[in-house]
Amino acid sequence: MDRDYTDKNPALGALYASHLDDVAARHDRALEQAGASHAVIYSGGPKVAFLDDYHHPFKANPHFVSWAPLTNLPYSYIVYTPGETPVLIYFQPQDYWHVVPGAPDGYWTRHFDVRVVHSIEDVAAHLPENRENCIAIGEFDDEELAFGIERVNPTTAINMLHYARGVKTEYELAALRLASQRAVSGHHAAEVAFRQELPEFEIHRAYCKAVSHTDPELPYSNIVALNAHGAVLHYTDLDRSKPDSFSSFLIDAGAQVHGYASDITRTYSDGDTRFQDLIDRMDAMQREIVSKVEVGVDYRDLHIGTHKMLAEVLVDAELATGDPDMLLETGVTSAFFPHGLGHLLGIQVHDVGGFMENESGTTIDPPSGHPFLRLTRVLEENMVLTIEPGLYVIDMLLENLRGTPAEKLVNWDTIEWLRPFGGIRIEDDVRVLVSDRENLTRDAFAAAS
Ligand code: GLY
Ligand code: MN
Ligand code: MN
């Protein structure tokens, strides 16, 4: 697909009508469950910093974004009534302090009955008269913005919508592919900056420039970690100065297209062949896990299976001794790999619905001892998820093994060797298919090389 990230991209435009049909059908079911006639989906409002008159970056309601590629349109509403063209109440304030949204334009406009309003008071006239027949979906910091709708975010409707969002439409898959391609250009630029031995802050800048994102436009804060910083799972400090030496580089960074995110991690060695061998081993392991992704697989089994595979890597790398089951039971693998194997991916990086067993809201717990696993569902066609195994030297966790049966299973000398490299994580974004899968991330790297 053409690397056009705008809402003029004809390839995305060609898929959009069918996407809207799907979104509408979900809302039909949600309205039926909630016993209501209209859904009013609010984009949200910017939040002001405490005791200040500046706003935090605006983050649109993901339910609103699922209807239209409008990630930066505060104080706007979609009114959906089954069987009717959805109304888009498009807020274009009269404001000479800020850039105001331009006239509606893009492949999405003709699918809405667009009503441009210039003041909040004008919204009310475009809402269904009988507010009792409405449900509102969104975050209303000021209840007046709900215009008298009392049923805000009813659980039955929200559960249904969240469960459905686990499976992507063709339009969403196309946006997610583009988001992976966009991020890959940043990953290439970041690797070059690392090889030039630039500080983390400069590597981050090279990444943002390549993907053409400001910091708030990134789907999540970039993790740009040199050397031991790679062991901090959510390291976002961006050191301004160069380290004394360059050993390793872990980058976890994504991009977005119309609010759909990519979430990609790569790890590099700066010449140390033993560390490079360990990266290669983790890379092979990650590919093997990806090859098991298909319809019908229980993601919890993939996560536990990863621990067993990691145990073998730990033994081969002389970081531990013992059979895989024992290394799992004694907590050794969890000390090296303390996060989940991955999560659903979509409008939210950690997309909603990862624990849901069905659309009525029953949940599936993560396996005992693995509380950070964010996806526990059986995989369905066109789910998109991440596969992101890791291996880190996190002293806080490794020290907990001392005085337990695990202590003698760990090779503390090898941990000393690995500590300055921080850790390894390899993360791809993967679409689930019947007896198959599509690796959005590896495809994007292959297409770019
Ligand atoms: N970048 C956050 C994550 O990988 O889940
Ligand atoms: Mn990530
Ligand atoms: Mn992730």
Tab-separated table of N, CA, C and O and ligand atoms in Angstrom, residues 220 223 234 252 263 265 343 349-350 374 386 388 425 427, ligand 1:
chain	number	residue	atom	x	y	z
A	220	TYR	N	3.046	6.024	22.060
A	220	TYR	CA	3.481	5.911	23.461
A	220	TYR	C	4.876	6.518	23.527
A	220	TYR	O	5.523	6.707	22.487
A	223	ILE	N	10.935	4.377	24.045
A	223	ILE	CA	11.948	3.807	24.942
A	223	ILE	C	13.229	3.726	24.123
A	223	ILE	O	13.313	2.932	23.175
A	234	HIS	N	10.247	0.376	31.139
A	234	HIS	CA	9.658	1.578	30.536
A	234	HIS	C	10.608	2.760	30.711
A	234	HIS	O	10.240	3.802	31.255
A	252	ASP	N	12.203	0.679	21.766
A	252	ASP	CA	10.802	0.272	21.705
A	252	ASP	C	10.041	1.526	21.297
A	252	ASP	O	9.867	2.448	22.097
A	263	ASP	N	3.835	-0.911	17.482
A	263	ASP	CA	4.550	-1.057	18.750
A	263	ASP	C	5.680	-2.052	18.489
A	263	ASP	O	5.432	-3.261	18.406
A	265	THR	N	9.896	-3.295	18.901
A	265	THR	CA	11.152	-3.236	19.666
A	265	THR	C	12.243	-3.993	18.925
A	265	THR	O	12.016	-5.094	18.410
A	343	HIS	N	0.125	-8.133	23.823
A	343	HIS	CA	-1.187	-7.532	24.067
A	343	HIS	C	-1.864	-7.274	22.733
A	343	HIS	O	-1.201	-7.271	21.680
A	349	VAL	N	-2.512	1.346	22.222
A	349	VAL	CA	-1.349	0.460	22.076
A	349	VAL	C	-1.611	-0.821	22.853
A	349	VAL	O	-1.407	-1.927	22.345
A	350	HIS	N	-2.029	-0.673	24.091
A	350	HIS	CA	-2.516	-1.830	24.841
A	350	HIS	C	-4.026	-1.821	24.630
A	350	HIS	O	-4.770	-1.238	25.407
A	374	ARG	N	-1.392	-9.208	29.505
A	374	ARG	CA	-2.530	-8.348	29.157
A	374	ARG	C	-3.443	-8.953	28.092
A	374	ARG	O	-4.362	-8.289	27.630
A	386	THR	N	0.788	-8.143	19.767
A	386	THR	CA	2.252	-8.105	19.759
A	386	THR	C	2.803	-9.412	20.319
A	386	THR	O	2.162	-10.082	21.129
A	388	GLU	N	6.361	-10.113	22.113
A	388	GLU	CA	7.501	-9.333	22.595
A	388	GLU	C	8.227	-9.979	23.785
A	388	GLU	O	8.219	-9.443	24.896
A	425	ARG	N	14.877	-7.153	24.011
A	425	ARG	CA	13.450	-7.388	23.713
A	425	ARG	C	13.309	-7.289	22.195
A	425	ARG	O	13.911	-6.409	21.571
A	427	GLU	N	10.135	-7.199	19.447
A	427	GLU	CA	8.676	-7.066	19.440
A	427	GLU	C	8.154	-6.816	18.031
A	427	GLU	O	8.567	-5.864	17.363
B	1	GLY	N1	5.745	-0.206	24.238
B	1	GLY	C1	4.968	-0.783	25.256
B	1	GLY	C2	4.810	-2.205	25.067
B	1	GLY	O1	5.590	-2.822	24.383
B	1	GLY	O2	3.874	-2.808	25.508
